[in-house]
Tab-separated table of C-alpha atoms and ligand atoms in Angstrom:
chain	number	residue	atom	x	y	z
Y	1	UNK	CA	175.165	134.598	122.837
Y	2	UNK	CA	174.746	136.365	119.720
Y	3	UNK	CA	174.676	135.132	116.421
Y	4	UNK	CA	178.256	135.911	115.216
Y	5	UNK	CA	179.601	133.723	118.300
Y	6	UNK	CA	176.828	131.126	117.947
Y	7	UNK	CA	177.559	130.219	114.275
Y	8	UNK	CA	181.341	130.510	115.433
Y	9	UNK	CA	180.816	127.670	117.431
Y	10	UNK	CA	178.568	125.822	115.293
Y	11	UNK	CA	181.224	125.815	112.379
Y	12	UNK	CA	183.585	124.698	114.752
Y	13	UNK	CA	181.636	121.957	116.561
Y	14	UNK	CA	181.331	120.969	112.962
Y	15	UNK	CA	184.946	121.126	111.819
Y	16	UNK	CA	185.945	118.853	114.888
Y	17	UNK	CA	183.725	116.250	114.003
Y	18	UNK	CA	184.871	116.251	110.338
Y	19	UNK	CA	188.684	115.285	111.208
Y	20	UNK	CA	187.581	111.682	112.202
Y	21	UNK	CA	185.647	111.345	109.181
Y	22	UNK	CA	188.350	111.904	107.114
Y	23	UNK	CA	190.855	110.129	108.739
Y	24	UNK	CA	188.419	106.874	108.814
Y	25	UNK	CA	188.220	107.164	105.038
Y	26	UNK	CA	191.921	108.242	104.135
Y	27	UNK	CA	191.983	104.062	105.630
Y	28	UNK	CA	192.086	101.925	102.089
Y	29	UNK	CA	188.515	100.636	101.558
Y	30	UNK	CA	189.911	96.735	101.201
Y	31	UNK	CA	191.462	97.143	104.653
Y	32	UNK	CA	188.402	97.722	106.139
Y	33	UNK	CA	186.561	94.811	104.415
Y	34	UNK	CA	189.299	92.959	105.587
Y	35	UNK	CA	188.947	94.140	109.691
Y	36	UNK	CA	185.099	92.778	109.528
Y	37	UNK	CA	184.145	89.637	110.957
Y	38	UNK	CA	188.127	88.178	110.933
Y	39	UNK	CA	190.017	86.435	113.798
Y	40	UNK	CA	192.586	88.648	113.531
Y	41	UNK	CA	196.586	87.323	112.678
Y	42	UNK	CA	198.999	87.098	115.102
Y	43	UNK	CA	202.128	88.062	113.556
Y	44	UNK	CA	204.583	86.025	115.341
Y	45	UNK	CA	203.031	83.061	113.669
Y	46	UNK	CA	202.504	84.050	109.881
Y	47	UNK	CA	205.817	82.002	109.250
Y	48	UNK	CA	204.835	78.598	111.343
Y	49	UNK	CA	201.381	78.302	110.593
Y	50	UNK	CA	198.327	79.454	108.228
Y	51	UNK	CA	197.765	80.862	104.959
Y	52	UNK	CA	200.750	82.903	104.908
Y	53	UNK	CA	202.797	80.555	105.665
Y	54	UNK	CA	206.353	80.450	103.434
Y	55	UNK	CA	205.313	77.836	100.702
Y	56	UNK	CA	202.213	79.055	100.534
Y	57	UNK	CA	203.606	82.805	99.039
Y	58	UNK	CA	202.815	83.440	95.672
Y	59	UNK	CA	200.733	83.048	93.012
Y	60	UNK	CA	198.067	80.287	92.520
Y	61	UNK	CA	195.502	79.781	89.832
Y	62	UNK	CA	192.531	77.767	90.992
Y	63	UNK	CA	191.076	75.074	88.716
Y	64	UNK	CA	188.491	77.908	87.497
Y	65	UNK	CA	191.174	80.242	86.417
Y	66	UNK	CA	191.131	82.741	89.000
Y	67	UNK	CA	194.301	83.591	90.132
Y	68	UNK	CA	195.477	84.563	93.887
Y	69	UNK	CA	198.673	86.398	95.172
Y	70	UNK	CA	199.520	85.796	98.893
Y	71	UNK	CA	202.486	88.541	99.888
Y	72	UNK	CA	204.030	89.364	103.222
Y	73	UNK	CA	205.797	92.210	104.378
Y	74	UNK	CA	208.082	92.646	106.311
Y	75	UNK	CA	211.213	95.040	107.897
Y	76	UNK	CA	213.060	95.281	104.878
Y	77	UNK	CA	211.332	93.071	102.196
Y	78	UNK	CA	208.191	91.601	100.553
Y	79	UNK	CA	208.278	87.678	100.714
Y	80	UNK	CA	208.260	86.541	97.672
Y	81	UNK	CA	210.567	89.164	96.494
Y	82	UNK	CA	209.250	88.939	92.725
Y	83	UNK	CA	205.856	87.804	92.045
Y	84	UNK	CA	204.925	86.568	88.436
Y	85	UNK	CA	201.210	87.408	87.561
Y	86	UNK	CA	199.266	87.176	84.004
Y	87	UNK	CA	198.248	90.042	81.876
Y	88	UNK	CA	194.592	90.693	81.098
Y	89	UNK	CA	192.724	89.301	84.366
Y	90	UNK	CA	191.922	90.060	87.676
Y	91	UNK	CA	194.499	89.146	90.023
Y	92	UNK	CA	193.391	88.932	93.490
Y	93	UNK	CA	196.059	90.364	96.341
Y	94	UNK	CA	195.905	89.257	99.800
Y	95	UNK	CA	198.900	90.584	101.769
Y	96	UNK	CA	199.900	90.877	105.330
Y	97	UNK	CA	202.639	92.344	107.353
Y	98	UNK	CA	204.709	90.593	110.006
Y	99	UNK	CA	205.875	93.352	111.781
Y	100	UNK	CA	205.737	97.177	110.940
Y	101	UNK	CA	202.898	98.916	108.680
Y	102	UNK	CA	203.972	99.085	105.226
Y	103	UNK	CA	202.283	99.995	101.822
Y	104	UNK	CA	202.759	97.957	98.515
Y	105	UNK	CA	202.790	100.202	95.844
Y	106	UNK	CA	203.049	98.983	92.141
Y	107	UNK	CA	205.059	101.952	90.454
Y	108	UNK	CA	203.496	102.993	86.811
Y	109	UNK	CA	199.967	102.200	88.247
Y	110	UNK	CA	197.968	103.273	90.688
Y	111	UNK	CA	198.264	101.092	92.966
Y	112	UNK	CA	198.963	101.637	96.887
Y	113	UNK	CA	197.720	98.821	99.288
Y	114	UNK	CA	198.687	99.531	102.937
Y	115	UNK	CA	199.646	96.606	104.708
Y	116	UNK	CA	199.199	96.461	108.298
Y	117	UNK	CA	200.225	93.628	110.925
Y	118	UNK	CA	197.523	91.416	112.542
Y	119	UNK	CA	194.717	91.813	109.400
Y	120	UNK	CA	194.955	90.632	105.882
Y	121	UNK	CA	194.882	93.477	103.276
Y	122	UNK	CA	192.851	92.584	99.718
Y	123	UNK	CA	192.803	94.321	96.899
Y	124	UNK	CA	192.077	93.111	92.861
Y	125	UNK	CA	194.767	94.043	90.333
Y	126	UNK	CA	194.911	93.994	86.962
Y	127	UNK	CA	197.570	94.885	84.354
Y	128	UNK	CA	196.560	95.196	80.539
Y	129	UNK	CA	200.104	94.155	79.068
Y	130	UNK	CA	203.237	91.879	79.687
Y	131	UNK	CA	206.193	93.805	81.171
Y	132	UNK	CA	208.095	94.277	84.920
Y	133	UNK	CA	206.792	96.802	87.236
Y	134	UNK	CA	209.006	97.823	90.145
Y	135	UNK	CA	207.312	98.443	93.655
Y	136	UNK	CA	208.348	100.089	96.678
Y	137	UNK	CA	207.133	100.502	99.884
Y	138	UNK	CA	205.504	103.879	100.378
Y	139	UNK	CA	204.901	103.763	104.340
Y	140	UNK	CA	208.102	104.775	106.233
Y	141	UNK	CA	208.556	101.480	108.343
Y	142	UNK	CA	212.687	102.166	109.969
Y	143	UNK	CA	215.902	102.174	108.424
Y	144	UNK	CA	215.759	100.069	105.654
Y	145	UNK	CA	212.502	101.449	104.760
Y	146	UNK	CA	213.872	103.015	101.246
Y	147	UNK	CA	215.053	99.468	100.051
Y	148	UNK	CA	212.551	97.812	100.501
Y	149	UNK	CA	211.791	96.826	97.072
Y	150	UNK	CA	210.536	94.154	95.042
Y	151	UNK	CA	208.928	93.375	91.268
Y	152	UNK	CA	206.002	92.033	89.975
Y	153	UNK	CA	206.709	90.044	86.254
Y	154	UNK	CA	203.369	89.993	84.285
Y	155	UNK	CA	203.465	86.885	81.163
Y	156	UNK	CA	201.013	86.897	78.690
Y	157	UNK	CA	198.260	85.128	79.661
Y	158	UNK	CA	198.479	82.300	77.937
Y	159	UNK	CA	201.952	81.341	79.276
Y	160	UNK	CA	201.234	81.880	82.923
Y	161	UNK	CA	199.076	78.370	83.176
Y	162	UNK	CA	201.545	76.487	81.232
Y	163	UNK	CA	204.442	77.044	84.340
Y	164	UNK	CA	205.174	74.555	86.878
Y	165	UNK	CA	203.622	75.156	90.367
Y	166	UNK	CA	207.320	75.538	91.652
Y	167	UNK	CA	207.869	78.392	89.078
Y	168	UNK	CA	204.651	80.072	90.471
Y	169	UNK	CA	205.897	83.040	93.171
Y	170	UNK	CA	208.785	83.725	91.185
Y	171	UNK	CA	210.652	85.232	88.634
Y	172	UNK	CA	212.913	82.814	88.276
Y	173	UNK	CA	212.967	80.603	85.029
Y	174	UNK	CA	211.009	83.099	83.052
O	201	CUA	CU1	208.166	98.971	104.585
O	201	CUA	CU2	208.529	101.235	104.310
């Protein structure tokens, strides 16, 4: 084998082994954490059972101010379908999907969390002001993939603690 042919192969050898790399890191960093060291979620029970279960969607600030969005999605919505969040501090996403993969993306930001069944997706958001940001589902999941839709309502931060737990998840009384 000469060298021509010998660094042909070399460069190609190398080139295969580069297309796994890269598709293991196109995979969203928090989705990984998430795979490590979890019992994985079986799906058919997210709405009977757990920490995704229905009255447990929504948003939740702990006693030491930290505040925690649990989202599902799902063919052809995100449960809850408006989530209220305050402005100014880390807001900490953990979202899951009951069927199909699906991304949440927050439109005007740059966020883009792909949500896959059977693991738990995390990912810290913050947004600087007040205002409603539309999001969408970026990963084509069927039919109904292009309506599936939903908003995310940021207060100021000093309203958000003064609303009543049953106001916390949605839009509603805003
Ligand atoms: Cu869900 Cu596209």
């Amino acid at each position: 084998m000469n060298w021509r042919k010998l660094r042909t192969v070399l460069l190609t050898a190398l080139f295969l082994c580069l297309i796994p790399a890269t598709r293991y890191y196109q995979i969203d960093q928090p989705i990984l954490r998430s795979l490590e060291g979890r019992r994985p979620l079986d799906p058919a029970e997210l709405h009977l059972a757990g920490e995704f279960v229905e009255n447990n969607l929504g948003t939740e600030m702990d006693s030491n101010g930290s505040v925690t969005v649990r989202m599902l999605a799902q063919q052809y919505l995100f449960i809850p379908h408006c989530i209220l969040v305050p402005a100014g501090i880390p807001v900490h996403l953990r979202i899951t999907s009951a069927d199909a993969v699906h991304s949440f993306a927050i439109e005007g930001t740059g966020y883009n969390v792909k949500v896959l069944p059977g693991t738990v997706s995390e990912t810290q958001l913050q947004f600087p002001t007040a205002g409603v940001y539309k999001t969408a589902c970026r990963e084509f999941c069927g039919a109904g993939h292009y309506a599936m839709r939903s908003e995310v309502k940021v207060v100021p931060r000093e309203q958000f603690p003064a609303l009543r737990p049953d106001e916390r998840g949605n839009c509603g009384a805003q």
